[in-house]
mmCIF file of C-alpha atoms in Angstrom:
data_model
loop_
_atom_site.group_PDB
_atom_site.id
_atom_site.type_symbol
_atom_site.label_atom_id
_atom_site.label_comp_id
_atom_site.label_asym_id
_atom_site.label_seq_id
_atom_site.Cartn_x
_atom_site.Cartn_y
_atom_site.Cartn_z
ATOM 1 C CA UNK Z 35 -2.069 19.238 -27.232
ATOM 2 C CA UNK Z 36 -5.869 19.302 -26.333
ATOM 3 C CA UNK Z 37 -6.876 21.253 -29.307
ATOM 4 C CA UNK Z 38 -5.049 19.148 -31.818
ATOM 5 C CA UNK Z 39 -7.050 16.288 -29.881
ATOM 6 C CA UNK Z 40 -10.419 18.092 -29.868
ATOM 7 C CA UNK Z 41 -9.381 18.661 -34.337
ATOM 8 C CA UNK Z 42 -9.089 15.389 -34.778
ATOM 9 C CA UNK Z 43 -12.708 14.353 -33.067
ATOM 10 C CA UNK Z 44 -14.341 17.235 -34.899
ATOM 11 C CA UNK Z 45 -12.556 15.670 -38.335
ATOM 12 C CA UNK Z 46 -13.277 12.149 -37.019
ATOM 13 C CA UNK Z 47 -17.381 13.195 -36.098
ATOM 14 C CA UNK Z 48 -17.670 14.800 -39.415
ATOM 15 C CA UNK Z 49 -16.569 11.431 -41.205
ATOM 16 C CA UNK Z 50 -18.822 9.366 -38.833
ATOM 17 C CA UNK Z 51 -21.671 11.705 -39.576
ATOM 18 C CA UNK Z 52 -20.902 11.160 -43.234
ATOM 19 C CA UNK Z 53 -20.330 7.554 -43.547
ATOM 20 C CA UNK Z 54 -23.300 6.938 -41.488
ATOM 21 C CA UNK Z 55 -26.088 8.665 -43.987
ATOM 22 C CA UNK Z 56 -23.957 6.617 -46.242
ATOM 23 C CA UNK Z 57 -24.651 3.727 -44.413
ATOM 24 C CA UNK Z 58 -28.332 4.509 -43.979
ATOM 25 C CA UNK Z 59 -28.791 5.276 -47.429
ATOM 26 C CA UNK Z 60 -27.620 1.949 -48.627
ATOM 27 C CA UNK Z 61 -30.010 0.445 -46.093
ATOM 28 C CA UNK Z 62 -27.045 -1.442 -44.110
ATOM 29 C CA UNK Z 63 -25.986 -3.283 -47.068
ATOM 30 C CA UNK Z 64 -22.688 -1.583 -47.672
ATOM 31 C CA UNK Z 65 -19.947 -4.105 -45.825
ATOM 32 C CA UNK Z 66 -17.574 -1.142 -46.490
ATOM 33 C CA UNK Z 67 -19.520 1.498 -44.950
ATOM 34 C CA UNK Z 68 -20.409 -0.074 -42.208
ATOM 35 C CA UNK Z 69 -16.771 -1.294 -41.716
ATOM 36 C CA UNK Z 70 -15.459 2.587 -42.401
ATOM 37 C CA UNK Z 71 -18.301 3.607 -39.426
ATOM 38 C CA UNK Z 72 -16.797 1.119 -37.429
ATOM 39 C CA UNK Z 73 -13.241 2.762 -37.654
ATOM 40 C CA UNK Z 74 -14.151 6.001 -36.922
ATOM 41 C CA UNK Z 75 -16.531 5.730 -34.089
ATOM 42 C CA UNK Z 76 -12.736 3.854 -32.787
ATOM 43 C CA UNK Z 77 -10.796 7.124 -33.626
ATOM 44 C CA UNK Z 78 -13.703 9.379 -31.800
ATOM 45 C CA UNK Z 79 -13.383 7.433 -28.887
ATOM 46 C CA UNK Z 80 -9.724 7.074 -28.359
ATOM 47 C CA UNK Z 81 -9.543 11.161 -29.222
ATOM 48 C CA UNK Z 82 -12.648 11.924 -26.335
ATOM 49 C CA UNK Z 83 -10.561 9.830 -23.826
ATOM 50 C CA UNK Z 84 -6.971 11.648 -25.167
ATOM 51 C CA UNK Z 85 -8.672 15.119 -24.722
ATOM 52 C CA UNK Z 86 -9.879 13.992 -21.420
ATOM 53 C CA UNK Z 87 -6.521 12.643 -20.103
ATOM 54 C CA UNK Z 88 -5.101 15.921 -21.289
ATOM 55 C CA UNK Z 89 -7.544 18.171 -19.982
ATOM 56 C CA UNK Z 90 -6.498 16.572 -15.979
ATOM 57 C CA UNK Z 91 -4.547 18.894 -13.839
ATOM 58 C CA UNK Z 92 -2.964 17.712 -10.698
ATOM 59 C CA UNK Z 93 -0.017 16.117 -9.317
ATOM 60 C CA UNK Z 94 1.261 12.494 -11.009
ATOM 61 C CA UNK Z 95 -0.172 9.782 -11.159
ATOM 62 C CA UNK Z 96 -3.570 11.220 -11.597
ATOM 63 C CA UNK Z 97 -5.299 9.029 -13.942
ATOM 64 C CA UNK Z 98 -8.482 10.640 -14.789
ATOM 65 C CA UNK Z 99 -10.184 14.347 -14.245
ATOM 66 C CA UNK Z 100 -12.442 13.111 -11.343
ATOM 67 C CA UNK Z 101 -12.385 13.257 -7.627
ATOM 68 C CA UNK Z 102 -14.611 11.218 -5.667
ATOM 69 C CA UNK Z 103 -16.859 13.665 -3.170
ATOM 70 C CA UNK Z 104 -17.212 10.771 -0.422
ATOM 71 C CA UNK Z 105 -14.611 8.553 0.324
ATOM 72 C CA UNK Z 106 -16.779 4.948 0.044
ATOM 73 C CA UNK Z 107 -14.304 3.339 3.122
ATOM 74 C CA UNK Z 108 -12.002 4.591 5.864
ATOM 75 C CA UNK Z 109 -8.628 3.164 4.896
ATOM 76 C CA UNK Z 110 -7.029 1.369 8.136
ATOM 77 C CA UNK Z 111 -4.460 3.111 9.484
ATOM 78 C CA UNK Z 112 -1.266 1.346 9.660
ATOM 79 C CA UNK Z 113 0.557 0.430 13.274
ATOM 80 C CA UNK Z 114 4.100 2.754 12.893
ATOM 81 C CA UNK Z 115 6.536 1.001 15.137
ATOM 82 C CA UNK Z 116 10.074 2.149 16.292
ATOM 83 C CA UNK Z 117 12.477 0.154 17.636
ATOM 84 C CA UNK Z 118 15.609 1.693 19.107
ATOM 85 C CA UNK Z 119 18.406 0.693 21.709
ATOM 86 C CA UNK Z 120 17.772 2.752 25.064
ATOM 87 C CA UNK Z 121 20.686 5.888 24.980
ATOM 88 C CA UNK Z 122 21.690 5.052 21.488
ATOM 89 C CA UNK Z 123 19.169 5.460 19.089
ATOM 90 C CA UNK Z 124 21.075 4.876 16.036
ATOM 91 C CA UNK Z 125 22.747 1.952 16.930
ATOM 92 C CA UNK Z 126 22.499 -1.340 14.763
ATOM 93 C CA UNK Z 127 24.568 -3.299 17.748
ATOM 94 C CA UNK Z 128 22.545 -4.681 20.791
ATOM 95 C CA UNK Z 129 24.336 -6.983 23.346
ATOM 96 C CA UNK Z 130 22.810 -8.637 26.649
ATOM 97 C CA UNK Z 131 21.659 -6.623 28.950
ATOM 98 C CA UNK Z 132 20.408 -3.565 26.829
ATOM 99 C CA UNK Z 133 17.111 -2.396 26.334
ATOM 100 C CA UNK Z 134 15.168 -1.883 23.462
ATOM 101 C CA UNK Z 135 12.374 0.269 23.049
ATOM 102 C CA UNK Z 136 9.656 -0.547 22.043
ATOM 103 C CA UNK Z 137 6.956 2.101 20.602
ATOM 104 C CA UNK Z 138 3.495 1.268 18.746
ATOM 105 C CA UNK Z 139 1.714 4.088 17.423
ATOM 106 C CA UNK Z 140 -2.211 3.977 16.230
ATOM 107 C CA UNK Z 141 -2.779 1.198 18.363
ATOM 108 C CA UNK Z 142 -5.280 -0.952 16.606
ATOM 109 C CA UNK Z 143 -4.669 -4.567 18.944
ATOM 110 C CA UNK Z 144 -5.284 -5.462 22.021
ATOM 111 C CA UNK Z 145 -2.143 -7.556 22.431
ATOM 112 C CA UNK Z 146 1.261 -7.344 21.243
ATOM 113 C CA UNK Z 147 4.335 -9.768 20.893
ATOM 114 C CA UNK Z 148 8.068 -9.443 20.415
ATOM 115 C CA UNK Z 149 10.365 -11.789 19.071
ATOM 116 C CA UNK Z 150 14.247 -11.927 18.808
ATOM 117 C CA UNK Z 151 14.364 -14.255 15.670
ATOM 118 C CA UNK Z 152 17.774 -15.021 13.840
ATOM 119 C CA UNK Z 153 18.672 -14.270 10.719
ATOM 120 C CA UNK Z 154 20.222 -17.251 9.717
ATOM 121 C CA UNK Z 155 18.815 -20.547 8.252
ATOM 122 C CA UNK Z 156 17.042 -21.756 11.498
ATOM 123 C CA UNK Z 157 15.605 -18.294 12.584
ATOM 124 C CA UNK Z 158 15.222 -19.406 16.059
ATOM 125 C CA UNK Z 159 13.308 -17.542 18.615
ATOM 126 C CA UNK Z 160 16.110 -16.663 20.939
ATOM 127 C CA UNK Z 161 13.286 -14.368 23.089
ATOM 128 C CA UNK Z 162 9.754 -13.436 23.578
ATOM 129 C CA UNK Z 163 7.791 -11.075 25.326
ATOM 130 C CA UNK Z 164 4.481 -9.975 25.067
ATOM 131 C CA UNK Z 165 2.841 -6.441 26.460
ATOM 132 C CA UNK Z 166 -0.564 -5.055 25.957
ATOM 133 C CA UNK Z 167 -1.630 -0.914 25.711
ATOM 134 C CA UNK Z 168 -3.952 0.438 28.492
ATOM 135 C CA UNK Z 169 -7.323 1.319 27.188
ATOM 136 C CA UNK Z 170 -8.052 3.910 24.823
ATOM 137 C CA UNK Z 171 -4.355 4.378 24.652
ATOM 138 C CA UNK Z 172 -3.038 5.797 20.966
ATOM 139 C CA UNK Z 173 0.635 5.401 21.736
ATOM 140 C CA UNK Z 174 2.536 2.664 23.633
ATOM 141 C CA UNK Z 175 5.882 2.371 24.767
ATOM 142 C CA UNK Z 176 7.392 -1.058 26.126
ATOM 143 C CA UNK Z 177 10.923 -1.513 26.955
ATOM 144 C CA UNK Z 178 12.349 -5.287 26.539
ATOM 145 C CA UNK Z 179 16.004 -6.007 28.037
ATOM 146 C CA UNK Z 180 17.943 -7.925 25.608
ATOM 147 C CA UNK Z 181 18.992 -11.648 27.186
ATOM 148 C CA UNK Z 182 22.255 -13.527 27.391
ATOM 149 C CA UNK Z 183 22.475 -15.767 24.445
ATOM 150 C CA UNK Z 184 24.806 -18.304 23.086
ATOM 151 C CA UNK Z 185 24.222 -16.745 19.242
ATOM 152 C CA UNK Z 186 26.464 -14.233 17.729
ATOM 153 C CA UNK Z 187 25.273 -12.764 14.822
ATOM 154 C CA UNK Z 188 22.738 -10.764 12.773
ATOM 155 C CA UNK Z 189 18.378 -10.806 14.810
ATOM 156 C CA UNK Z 190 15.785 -8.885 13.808
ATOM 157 C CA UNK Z 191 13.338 -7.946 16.810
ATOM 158 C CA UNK Z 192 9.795 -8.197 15.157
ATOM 159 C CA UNK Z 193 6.594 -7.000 16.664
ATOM 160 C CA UNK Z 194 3.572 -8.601 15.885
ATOM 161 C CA UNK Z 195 -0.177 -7.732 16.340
ATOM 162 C CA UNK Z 196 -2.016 -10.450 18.721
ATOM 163 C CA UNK Z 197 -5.576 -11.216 18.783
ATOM 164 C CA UNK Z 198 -8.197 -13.255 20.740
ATOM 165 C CA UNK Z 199 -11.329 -14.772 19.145
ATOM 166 C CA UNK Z 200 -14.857 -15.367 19.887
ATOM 167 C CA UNK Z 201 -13.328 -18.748 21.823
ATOM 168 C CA UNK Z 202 -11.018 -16.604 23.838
ATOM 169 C CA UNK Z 203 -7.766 -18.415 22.188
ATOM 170 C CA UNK Z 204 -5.213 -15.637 21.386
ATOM 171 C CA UNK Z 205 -4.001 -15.595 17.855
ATOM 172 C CA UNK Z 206 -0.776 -13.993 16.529
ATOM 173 C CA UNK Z 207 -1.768 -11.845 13.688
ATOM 174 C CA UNK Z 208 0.474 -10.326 11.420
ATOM 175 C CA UNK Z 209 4.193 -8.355 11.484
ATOM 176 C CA UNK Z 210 2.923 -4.982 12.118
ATOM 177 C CA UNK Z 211 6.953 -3.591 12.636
ATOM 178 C CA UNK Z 212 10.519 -4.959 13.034
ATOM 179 C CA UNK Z 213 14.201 -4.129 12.497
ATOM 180 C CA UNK Z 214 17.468 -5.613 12.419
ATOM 181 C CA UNK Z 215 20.384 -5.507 14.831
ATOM 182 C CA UNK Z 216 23.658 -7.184 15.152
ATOM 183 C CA UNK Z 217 23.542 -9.072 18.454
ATOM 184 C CA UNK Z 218 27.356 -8.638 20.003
#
């Protein structure tokens, strides 16, 4: 594939090369020599790019044969949050009285929140609770007992990230984790 790419640019330079001394010699006057120049300084480009795209190794989707030497950013790390019933990890069913837990790893707040929300139309907050990591803490683990509720149905428990600004008002930033239970 590359070398019937790199045939077709030597080809395509040796026209150029031609039609431009025909060009030259006609003192730019020739519409159709410049117009033929035109086309094939097209087909040289779109074979230097094929040859390049062909000539990159490496696992899909890489795009081009170049690797940066410095990233230019760090990339934020994103909160990974697991929420599980206490004794029964895998179960979708939560009733009153159980507890969830509650873990938050790369910490990156200083406050979190947790909702109960419901998944129908209204998506009331049934309940809320809020907990914050120690300092310099990586990991944290909160534990929220489920309440007694009038509501049947599908909730999804939903974490988000709070934060305080420079007038000290705390501010409920995004949904940094959730999942869905069937409240029983």
């Amino acid at each position: 594939m590359k070398i019937k790419f790199l045939t077709i640019y030597a080809v395509a330079g040796v026209a150029f090369l031609a039609v431009s001394l025909w060009a030259f010699l006609s003192g730019g006057k020739s519409a159709k020599a410049l117009r033929y120049k035109y086309k094939l300084g097209g087909i040289m480009l779109t074979a230097w790019a094929m040859i390049s795209a062909a000539s990159c190794e490496g696992v899909i989707p890489t795009v081009t044969c170049y690797e940066p030497a410095v990233m230019c950013y760090d990339p934020v790390s994103p909160n990974y949050v697991e929420i599980s019933v206490k004794g029964n990890f895998s179960s979708d069913n939560i009733k009153a009285g159980d507890v969830l837990e509650i873990q938050v790893e790369s910490v990156a707040c200083e406050e979190y929140a947790v909702k109960i929300i419901t998944e129908d139309e209204s998506k009331t907050v049934l309940q809320t609770a809020s907990f914050a990591p120690g300092e310099d803490q990586h990991t944290v683990q909160y534990e929220l007992t489920v309440g007694q509720f009038d509501y049947k149905g599908g909730v999804r428990v939903v974490v988000f990230g709070v934060y305080t600004d420079e007038n000290g008002v705390k501010t409920e930033g995004g949904q940094v984790g959730g999942r869905v239970f069937n409240l029983i």
